Coordinates of C-alpha atoms in Angstrom, one line a residue:
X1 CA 0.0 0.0 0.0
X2 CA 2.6 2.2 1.0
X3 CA 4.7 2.1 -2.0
X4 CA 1.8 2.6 -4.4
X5 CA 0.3 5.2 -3.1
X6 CA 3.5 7.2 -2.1
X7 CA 4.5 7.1 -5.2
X8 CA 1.1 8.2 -7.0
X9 CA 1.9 11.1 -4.5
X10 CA 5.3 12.2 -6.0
X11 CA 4.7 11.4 -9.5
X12 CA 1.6 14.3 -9.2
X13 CA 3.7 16.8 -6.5
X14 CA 6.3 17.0 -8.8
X15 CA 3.7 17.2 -12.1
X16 CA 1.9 20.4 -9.9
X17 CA 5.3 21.5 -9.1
X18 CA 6.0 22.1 -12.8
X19 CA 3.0 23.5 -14.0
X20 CA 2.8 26.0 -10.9
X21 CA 6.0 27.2 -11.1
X22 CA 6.3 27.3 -15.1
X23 CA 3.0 27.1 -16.4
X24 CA 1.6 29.6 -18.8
X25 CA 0.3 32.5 -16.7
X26 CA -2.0 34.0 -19.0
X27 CA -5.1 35.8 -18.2
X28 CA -6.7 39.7 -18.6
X29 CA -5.0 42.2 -17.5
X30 CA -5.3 44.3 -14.0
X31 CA -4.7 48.0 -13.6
X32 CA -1.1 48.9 -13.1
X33 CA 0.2 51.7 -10.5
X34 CA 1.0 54.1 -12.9
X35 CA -2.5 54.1 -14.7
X36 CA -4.0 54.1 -11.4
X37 CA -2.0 57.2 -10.9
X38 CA -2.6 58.9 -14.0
X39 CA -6.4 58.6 -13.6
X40 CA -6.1 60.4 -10.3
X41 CA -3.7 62.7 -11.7
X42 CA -6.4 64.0 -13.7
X43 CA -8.5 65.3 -11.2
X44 CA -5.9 67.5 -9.6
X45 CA -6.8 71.5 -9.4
X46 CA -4.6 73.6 -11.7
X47 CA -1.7 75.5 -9.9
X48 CA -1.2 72.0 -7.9
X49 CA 2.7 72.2 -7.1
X50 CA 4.6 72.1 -10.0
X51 CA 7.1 69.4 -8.2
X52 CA 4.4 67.4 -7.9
X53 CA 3.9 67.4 -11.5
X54 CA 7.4 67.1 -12.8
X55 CA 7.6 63.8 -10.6
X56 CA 4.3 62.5 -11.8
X57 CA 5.5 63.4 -15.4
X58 CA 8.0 61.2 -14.8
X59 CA 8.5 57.5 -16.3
X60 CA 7.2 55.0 -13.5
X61 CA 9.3 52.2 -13.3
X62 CA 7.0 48.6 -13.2
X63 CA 9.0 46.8 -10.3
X64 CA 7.8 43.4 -12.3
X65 CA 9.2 44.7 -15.7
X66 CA 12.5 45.5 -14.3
X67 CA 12.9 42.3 -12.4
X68 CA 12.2 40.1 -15.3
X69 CA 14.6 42.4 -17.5
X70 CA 17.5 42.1 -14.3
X71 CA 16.8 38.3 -14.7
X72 CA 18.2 38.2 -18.0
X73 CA 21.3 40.0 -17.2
X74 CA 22.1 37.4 -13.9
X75 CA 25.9 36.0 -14.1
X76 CA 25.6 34.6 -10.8
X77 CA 22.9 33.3 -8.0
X78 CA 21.8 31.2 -4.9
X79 CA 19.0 30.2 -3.9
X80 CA 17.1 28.4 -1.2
X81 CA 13.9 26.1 -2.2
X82 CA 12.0 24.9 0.6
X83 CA 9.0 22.1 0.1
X84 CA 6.9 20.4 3.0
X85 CA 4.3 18.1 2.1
X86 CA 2.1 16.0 4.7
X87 CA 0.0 12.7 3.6
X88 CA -1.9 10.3 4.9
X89 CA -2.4 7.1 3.7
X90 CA -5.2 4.6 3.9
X91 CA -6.2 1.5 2.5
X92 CA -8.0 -1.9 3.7
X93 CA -8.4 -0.2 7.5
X94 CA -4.8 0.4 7.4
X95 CA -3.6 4.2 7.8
X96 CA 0.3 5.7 7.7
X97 CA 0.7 9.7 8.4
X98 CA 4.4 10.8 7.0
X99 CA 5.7 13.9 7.1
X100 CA 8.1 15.8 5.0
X101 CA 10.0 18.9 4.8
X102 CA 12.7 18.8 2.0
X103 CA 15.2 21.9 1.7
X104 CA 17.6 22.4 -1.8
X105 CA 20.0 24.8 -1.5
X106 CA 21.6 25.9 -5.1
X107 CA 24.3 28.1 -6.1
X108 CA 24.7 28.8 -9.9
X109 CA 27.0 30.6 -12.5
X110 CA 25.6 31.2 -16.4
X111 CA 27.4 31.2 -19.4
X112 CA 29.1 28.9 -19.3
X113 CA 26.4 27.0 -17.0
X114 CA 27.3 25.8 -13.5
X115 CA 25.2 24.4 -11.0
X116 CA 25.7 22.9 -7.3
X117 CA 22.8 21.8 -5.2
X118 CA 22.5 20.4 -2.2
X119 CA 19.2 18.7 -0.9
X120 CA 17.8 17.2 2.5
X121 CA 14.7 15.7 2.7
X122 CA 13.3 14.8 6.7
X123 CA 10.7 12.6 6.5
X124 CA 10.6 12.5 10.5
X125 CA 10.1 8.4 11.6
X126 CA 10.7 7.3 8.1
X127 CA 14.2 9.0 8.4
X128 CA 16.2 11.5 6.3
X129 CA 17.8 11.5 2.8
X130 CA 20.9 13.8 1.8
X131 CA 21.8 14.0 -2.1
X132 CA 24.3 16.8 -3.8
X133 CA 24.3 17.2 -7.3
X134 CA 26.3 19.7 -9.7
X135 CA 26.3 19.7 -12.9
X136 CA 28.3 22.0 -15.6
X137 CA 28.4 22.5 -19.8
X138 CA 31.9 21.9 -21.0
X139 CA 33.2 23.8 -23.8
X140 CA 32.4 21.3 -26.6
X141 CA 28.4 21.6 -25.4
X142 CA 28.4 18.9 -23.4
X143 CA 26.1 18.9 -20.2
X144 CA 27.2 16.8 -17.4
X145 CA 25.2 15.6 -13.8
X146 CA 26.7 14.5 -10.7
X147 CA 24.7 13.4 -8.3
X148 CA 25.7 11.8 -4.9
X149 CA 23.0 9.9 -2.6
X150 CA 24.9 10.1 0.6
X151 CA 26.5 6.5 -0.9
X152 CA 28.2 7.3 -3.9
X153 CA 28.9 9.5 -6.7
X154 CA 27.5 8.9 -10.1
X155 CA 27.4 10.9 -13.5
X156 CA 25.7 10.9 -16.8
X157 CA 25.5 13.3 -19.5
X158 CA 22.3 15.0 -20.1
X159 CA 20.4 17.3 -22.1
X160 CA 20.5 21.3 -21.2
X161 CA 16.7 21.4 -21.0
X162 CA 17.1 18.5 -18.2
X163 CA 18.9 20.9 -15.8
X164 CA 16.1 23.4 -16.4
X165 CA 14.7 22.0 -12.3
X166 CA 17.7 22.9 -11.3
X167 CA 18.7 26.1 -13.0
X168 CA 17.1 28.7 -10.3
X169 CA 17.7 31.7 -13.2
X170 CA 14.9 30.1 -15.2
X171 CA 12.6 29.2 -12.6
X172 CA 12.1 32.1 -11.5
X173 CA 11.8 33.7 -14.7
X174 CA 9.0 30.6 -15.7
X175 CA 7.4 31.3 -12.3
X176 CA 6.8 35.1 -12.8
X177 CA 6.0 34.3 -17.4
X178 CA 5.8 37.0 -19.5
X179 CA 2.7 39.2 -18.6
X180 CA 3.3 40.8 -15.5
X181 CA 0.0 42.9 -15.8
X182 CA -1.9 39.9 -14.4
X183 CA -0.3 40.6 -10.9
X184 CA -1.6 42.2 -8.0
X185 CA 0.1 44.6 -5.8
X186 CA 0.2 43.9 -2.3
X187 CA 2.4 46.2 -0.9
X188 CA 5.4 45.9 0.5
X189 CA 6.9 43.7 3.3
X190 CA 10.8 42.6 4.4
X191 CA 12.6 39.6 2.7
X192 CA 16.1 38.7 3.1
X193 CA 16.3 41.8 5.8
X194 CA 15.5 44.0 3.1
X195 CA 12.1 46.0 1.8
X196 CA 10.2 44.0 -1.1
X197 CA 6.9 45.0 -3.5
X198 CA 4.6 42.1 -2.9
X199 CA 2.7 40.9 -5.6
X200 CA -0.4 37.9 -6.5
X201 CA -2.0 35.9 -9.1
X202 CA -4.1 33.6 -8.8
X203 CA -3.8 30.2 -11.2
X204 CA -7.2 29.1 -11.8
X205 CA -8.0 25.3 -12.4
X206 CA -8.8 25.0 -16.0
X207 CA -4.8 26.9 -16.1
X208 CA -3.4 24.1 -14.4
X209 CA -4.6 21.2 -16.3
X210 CA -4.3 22.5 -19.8
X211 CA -1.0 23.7 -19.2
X212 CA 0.0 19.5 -17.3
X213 CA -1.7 17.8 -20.4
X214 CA 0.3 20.2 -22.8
X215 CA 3.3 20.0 -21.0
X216 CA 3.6 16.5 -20.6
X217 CA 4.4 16.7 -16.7
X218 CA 1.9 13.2 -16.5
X219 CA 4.0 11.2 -18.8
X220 CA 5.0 9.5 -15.8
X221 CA 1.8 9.0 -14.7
X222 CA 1.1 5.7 -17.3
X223 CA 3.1 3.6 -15.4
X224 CA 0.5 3.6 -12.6
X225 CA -2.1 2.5 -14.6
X226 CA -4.0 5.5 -16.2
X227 CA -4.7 5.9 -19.9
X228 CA -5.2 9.6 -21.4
X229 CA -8.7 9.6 -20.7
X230 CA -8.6 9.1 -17.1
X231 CA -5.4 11.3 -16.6
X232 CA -7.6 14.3 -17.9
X233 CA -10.3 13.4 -15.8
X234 CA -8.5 13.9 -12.6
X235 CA -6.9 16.8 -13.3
X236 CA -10.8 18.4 -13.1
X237 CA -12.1 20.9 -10.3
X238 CA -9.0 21.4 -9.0
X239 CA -9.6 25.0 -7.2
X240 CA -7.4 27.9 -7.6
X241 CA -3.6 28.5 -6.1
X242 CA -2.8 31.5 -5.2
X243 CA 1.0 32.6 -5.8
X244 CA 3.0 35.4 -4.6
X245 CA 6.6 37.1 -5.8
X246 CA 8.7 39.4 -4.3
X247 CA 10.4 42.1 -6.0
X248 CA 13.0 43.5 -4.1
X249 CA 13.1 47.4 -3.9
X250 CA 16.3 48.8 -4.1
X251 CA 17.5 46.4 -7.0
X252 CA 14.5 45.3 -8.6
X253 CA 15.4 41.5 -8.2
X254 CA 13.4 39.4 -7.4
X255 CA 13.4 37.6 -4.3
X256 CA 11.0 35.5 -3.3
X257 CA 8.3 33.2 -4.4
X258 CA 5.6 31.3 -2.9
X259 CA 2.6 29.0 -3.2
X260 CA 0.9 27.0 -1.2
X261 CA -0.8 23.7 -3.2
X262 CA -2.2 22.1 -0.3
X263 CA -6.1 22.0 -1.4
X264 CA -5.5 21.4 -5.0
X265 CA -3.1 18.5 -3.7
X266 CA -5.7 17.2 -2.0
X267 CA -8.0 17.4 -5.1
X268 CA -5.7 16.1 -7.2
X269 CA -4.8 13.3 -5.0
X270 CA -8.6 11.9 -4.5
X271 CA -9.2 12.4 -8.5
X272 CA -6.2 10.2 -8.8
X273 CA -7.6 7.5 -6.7
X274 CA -11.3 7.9 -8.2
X275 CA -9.8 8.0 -12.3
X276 CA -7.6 4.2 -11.1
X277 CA -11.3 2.4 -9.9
X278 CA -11.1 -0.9 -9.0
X279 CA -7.1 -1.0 -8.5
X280 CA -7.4 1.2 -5.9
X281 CA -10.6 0.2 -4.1
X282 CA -10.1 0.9 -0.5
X283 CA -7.5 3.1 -0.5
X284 CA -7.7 6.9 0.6
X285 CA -5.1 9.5 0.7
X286 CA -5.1 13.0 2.4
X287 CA -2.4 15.6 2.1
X288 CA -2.8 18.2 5.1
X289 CA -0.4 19.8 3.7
X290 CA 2.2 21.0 0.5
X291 CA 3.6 24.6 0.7
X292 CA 6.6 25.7 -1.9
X293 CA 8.8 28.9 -1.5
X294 CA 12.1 29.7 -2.8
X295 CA 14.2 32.7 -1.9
X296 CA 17.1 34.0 -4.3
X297 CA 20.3 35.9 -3.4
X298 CA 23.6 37.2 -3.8
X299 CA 22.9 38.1 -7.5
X300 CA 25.8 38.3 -9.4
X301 CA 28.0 37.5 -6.2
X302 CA 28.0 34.2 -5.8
X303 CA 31.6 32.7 -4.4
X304 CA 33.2 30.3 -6.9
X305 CA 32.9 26.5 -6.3
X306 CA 34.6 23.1 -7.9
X307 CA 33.3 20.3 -9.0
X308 CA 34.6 17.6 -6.6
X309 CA 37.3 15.2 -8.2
X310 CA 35.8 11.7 -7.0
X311 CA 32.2 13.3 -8.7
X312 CA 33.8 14.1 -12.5
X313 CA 36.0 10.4 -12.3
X314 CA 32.5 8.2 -11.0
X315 CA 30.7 6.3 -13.8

């Protein structure tokens, strides 16, 4: 029971994962600052002080514009991904709770690309698992992964779009997309001991699944029994998720993101069961609980690192 169900669990976290953090975030547009601004601006007397109007004939700057255009200059940056996830599981009047908080911290350079990462996942009773991974493109194009699972290194050589996870540059360009008028200012508040705009959009359902069918997130999926049909049908009714960015104020970088899945888990997770009928008769499974944030720093000031000897010489 365990196993099966555990890993229906992963295979759609990581599937809802994708999609929140890259999916395609379009949608009508809100009112931005600067027309809210120039709508009240209108209604001023004449004679109002002309200081006043020099600064409001001034360019606005749209903090969400500059970050994404900052993003594309980044030579260097960390980052710290945090991910707890809480699940019951029933089945036949059996019932296991496990809880997990898994933290990845990441350091990478770009051009040429250079990633380290270094992951811990405590899943309390059921114990903890360590793994480091970096990964680099050598001059020739090649991409190269090293992972080590606390036993022993290995290494394969892999597409670039397969370090795409792990590249914290483009997930948080894919997490903010390419419209930023659908955001939602929410003032400001401190991250990383430092002021930061606030900003929300909310993902609607319909979002989510057409962007996991088109994405191919559920390829994974099939092995668990569920033809296309039934994959589509229990990625229906899934709610809303609500997602937030930070936008740091003096240097227009962003610096946070957050979401937190933990009803359209749930959803997903009873669809899941309902879509596989009789081969999961019995079973149940609840997830109290799946948040995701990730906090980025130390843009283009990130300390050097090497790729360890015993990782590059392991087959």
């Amino acid at each position: 029971m365990k196993r099966r169900l555990l890993a229906m669990f992963l295979t759609a976290a990581m599937a809802l994962s994708i999609t929140a953090c890259g999916g395609d975030k379009g949608g009508s547009s809100i009112p931005t600052q600067s027309t809210e601004q120039s709508e009240e601006s209108a209604d001023l007397p004449a004679g109002e002080d002309t200081k006043a109007e020099e600064a409001e004939a001034e360019p606005e700057v749209d903090p969400m514009k500059k970050a994404l255009e900052n993003l594309e200059s980044v030579t260097s940056m960390e980052a710290e991904m945090l991910m707890d996830m809480d699940l019951t599981l029933s089945a036949n009047g059996e019932e296991e709770s496990m809880e997990t908080s898994t933290t990845m911290k990441m350091a990478m350079f770009e051009d040429p690309l250079k990633i380290k990462m270094e992951m811990v996942m405590d899943a309390g009773a059921q114990g903890t698992m360590e793994m480091d991974m970096y990964a680099e493109v050598a001059e020739d194009g090649t991409c190269m992964m090293y992972m080590n699972d606390g036993n022993a290194w290995t290494s394969q050589s892999v597409g670039v779009v397969d370090l795409d996870q792990y590249n914290a540059q483009n997930s948080m360009k894919n997490y903010i997309g390419e419209d930023t008028s659908i955001y939602k200012e929410e003032g400001k508040e401190t991250v990383n001991g430092a002021s930061a705009y606030k900003y929300s959009y909310v993902m609607t359902g319909e979002e989510m699944k057409q962007t996991m069918l088109s994405s191919g997130a559920l390829d994974s999926v099939s092995a668990l029994g569920l033809d296309e049909s039934q994959m589509e049908s229990m990625l229906d009714g899934l709610g809303e998720i609500t997602t937030y960015v930070w936008i740091d104020e003096a240097t227009l970088y962003p610096v946070k993101y957050e979401m937190d899945m933990t009803e359209v888990m749930d959803k997903l997770m009873s669809n899941m069961i309902a879509a596989m009928g009789d081969q999961a008769a019995g079973m149940s499974m609840n997830v109290p609980k799946m948040t995701i944030s990730m906090t980025c720093s130390n843009y283009n000031n990130v300390a050097d690192f090497t790729i360890p000897e015993e990782a590059k010489t392991a087959e």
